[in-house]
Coordinates of C-alpha atoms and ligand atoms in Angstrom, one line a residue:
X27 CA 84.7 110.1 73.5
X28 CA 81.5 109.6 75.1
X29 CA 78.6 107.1 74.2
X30 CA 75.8 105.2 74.4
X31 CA 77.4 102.8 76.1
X32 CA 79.0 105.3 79.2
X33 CA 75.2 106.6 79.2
X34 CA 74.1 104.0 79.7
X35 CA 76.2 103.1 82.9
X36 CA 76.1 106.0 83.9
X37 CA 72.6 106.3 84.0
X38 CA 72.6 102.8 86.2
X39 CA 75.4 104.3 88.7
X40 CA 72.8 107.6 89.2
X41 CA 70.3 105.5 90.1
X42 CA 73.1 103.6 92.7
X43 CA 72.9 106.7 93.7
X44 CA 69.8 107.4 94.3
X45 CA 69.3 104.5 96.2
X46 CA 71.9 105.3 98.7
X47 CA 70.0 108.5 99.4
X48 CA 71.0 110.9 97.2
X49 CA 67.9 113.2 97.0
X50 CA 68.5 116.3 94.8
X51 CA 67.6 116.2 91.0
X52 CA 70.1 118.7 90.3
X53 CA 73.3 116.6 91.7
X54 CA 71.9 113.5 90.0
X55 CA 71.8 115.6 86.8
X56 CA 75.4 117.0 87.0
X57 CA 76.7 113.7 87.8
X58 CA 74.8 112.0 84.5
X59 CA 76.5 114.6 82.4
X60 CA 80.1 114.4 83.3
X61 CA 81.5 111.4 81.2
X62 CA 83.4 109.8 84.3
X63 CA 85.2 107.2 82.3
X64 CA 87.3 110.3 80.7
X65 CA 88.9 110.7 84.0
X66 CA 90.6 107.2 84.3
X67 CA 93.6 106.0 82.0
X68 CA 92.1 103.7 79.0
X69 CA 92.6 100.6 80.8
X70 CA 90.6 101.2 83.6
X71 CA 87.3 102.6 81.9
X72 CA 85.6 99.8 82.1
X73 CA 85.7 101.0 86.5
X74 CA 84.6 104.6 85.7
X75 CA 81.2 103.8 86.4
X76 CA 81.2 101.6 89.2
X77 CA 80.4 103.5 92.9
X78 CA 83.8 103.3 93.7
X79 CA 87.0 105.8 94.7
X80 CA 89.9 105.1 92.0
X81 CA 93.8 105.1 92.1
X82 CA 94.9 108.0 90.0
X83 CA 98.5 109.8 89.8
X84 CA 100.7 110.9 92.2
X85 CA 98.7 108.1 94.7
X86 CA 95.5 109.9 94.6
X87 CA 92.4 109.2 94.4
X88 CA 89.4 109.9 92.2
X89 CA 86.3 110.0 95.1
X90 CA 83.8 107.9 95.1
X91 CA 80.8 108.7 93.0
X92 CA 78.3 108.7 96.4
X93 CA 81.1 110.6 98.1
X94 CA 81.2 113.3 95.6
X95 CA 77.4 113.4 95.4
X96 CA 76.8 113.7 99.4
X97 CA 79.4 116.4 99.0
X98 CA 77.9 118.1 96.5
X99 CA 74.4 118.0 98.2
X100 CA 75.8 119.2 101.4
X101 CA 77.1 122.7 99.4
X102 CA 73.9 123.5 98.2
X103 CA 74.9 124.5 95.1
X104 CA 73.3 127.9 93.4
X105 CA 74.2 128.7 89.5
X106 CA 76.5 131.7 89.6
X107 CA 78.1 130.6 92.9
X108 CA 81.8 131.1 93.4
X109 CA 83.3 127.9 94.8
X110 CA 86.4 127.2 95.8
X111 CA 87.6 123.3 96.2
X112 CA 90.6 122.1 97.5
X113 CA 92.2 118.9 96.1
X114 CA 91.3 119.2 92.5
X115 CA 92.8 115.5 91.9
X116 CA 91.4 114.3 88.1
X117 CA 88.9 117.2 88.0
X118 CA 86.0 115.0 88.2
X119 CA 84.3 116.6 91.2
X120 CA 85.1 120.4 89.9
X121 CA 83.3 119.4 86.9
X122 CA 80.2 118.2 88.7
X123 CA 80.0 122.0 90.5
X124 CA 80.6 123.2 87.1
X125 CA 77.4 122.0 85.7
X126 CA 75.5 123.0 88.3
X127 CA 76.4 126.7 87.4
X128 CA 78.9 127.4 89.2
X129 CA 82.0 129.3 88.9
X130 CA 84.5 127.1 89.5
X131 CA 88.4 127.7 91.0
X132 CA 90.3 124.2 92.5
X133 CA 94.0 124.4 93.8
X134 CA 95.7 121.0 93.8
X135 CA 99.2 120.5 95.3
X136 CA 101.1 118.1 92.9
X137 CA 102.4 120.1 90.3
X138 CA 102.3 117.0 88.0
X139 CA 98.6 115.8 88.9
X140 CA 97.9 119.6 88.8
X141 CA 99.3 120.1 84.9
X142 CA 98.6 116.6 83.9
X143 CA 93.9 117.4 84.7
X144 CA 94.0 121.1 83.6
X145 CA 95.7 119.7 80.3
X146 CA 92.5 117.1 80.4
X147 CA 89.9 119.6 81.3
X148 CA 90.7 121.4 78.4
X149 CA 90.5 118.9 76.1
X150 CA 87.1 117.7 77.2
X151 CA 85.0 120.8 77.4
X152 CA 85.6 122.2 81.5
X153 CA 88.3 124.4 80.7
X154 CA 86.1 127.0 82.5
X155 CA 87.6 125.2 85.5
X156 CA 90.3 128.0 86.9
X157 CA 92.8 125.6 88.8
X158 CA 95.7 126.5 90.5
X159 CA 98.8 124.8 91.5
X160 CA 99.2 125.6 95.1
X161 CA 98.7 124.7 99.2
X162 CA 95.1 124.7 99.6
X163 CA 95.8 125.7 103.3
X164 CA 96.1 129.3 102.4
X165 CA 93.4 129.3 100.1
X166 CA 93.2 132.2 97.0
X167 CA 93.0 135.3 98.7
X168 CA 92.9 137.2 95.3
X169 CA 89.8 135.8 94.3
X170 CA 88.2 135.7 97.7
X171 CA 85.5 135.7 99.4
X172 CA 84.1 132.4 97.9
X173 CA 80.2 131.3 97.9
X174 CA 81.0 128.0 99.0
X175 CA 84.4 126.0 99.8
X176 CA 85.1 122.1 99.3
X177 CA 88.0 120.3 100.7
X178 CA 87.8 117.3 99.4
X179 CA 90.8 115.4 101.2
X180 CA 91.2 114.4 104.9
X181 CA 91.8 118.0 106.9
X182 CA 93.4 117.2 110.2
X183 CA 91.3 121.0 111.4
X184 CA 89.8 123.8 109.6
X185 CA 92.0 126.1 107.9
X186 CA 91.6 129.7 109.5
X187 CA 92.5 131.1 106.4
X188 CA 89.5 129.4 104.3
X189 CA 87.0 130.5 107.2
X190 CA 88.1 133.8 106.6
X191 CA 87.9 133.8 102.7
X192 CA 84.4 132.3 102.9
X193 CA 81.2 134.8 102.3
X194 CA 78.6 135.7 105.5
X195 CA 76.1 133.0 104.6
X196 CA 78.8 130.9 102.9
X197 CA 78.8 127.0 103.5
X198 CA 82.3 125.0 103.8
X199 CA 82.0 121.4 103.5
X200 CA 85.0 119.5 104.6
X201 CA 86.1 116.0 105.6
X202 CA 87.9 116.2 109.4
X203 CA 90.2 113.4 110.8
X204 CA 88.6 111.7 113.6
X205 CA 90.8 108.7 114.2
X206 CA 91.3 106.4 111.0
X207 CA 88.2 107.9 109.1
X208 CA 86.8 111.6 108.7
X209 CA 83.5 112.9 109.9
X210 CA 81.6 115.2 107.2
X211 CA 81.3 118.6 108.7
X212 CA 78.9 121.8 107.1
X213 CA 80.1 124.8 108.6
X214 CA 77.8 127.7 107.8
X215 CA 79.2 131.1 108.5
X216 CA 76.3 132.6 110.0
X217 CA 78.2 136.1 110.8
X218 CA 82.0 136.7 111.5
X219 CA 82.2 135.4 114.7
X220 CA 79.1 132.6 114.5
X221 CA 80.4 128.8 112.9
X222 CA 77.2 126.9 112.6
X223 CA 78.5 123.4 112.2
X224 CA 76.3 119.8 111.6
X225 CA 78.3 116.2 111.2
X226 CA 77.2 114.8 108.0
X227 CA 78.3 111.0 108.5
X228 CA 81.8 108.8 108.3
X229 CA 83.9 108.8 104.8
X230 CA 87.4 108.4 103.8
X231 CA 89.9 110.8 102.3
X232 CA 93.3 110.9 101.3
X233 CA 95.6 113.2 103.1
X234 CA 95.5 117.1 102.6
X235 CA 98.5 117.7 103.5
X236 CA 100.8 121.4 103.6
X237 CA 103.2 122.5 101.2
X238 CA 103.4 121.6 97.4
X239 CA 105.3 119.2 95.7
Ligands
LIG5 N1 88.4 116.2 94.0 C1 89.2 115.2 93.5 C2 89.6 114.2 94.7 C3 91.1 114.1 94.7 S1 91.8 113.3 96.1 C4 88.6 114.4 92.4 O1 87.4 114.6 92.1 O2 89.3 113.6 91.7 C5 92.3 114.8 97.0 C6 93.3 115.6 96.3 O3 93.7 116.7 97.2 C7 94.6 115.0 95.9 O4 94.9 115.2 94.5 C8 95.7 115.7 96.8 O5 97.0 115.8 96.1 C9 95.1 117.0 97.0 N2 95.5 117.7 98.2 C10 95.9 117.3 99.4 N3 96.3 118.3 100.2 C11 96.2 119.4 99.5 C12 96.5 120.8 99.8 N4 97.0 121.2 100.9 N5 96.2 121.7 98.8 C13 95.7 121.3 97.6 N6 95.5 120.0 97.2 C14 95.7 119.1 98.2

């Protein structure tokens, strides 16, 4: 499944990385363990490790690798954190917050995309992964509140109902619509009624859109 050769590209796309200012060891780590070419179809392997996002099912997108790092940076990731993502796509970036110790729940919904990566995450090793086939606008109120939450498609605002499931201290990192790109906000949920938030550049997302499918 994996070998020499993916490590090897994958530890040239890490240091892509690090060129383009990815800064934390840990991140770098996580992304040189999870075998990215086992999230594309055969045929397009040979893309997996190039610093680019990636047609998947459903007409989604696997992020981009610097994309999923920045995000990942921005949630500050602690082993033993609860994280809740939003868009869990081909599973690629739940597995990243997976091994950097996290406990890790992702809703994605397109049932098919949904049953088609949990099947996958099994079968590679991350079925610690709890995902869910649901609107990530209401969040999972029966596992909340959550350490840290990720959206990681285009939110056209900030879901209430994820502020409220988010810890005192929590951080939400999420993508907001600003004309034909998103700006990367870190809200920081200082108490209940104090939003800290900081714009963390420009990026582009798919959708997230309401309902299922
Ligand atoms: N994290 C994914 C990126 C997938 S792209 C990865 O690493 O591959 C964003 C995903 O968000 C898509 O699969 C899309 O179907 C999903 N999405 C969009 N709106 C959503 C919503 N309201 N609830 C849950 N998932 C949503």
């Amino acid at each position: 499944m994996d070998s020499y050769r993916h490590k090897g590209l994958r530890a040239q796309l890490v240091a892509e990385l690090k060129q383009k200012g990815i800064r934390s060891q840990k991140v770098l780590d996580a992304i040189m363990a999870v075998p990215r070419h086992l999230f594309l179809d055969k045929a397009f392997e040979e893309w997996a490790y190039k610093d680019n996002a990636f047609p998947i099912d459903c007409e989604q997108t696997i992020s981009q690798p610097y994309t999923v790092a920045v995000q990942t940076e921005l949630l500050d990731v602690q082993p033993k954190d609860k994280i809740l993502e939003i868009g869990l796509g081909s599973g690629y970036q739940a597995c990243v917050l997976l091994e950097l110790g996290a406990k890790v729940y992702s809703i994605e919904r397109h049932k098919q995309l949904h049953d088609k990566t949990a099947l996958r995450l099994k079968k590679i090793g991350y079925g610690a992964i709890r995902t869910f086939y649901g609107d990530g606008f209401l969040g999972l109120e029966r596992f909340a509140p959550f350490d840290k939450i990720l959206i990681t498609a285009a939110a056209p605002e900030i879901p209430q109902a994820l502020i409220n499931q988010l810890k005192i201290g929590g951080i939400l990192v999420v993508p907001l619509n600003q004309g034909s790109n998103q700006k990367m906000i870190r809200l920081i949920k200082q108490d209940e009624n104090k939003l800290v938030k900081e714009k963390h550049g420009d990026f582009r997302f798919v959708p997230m859109l309401k309902g299922t499918e």
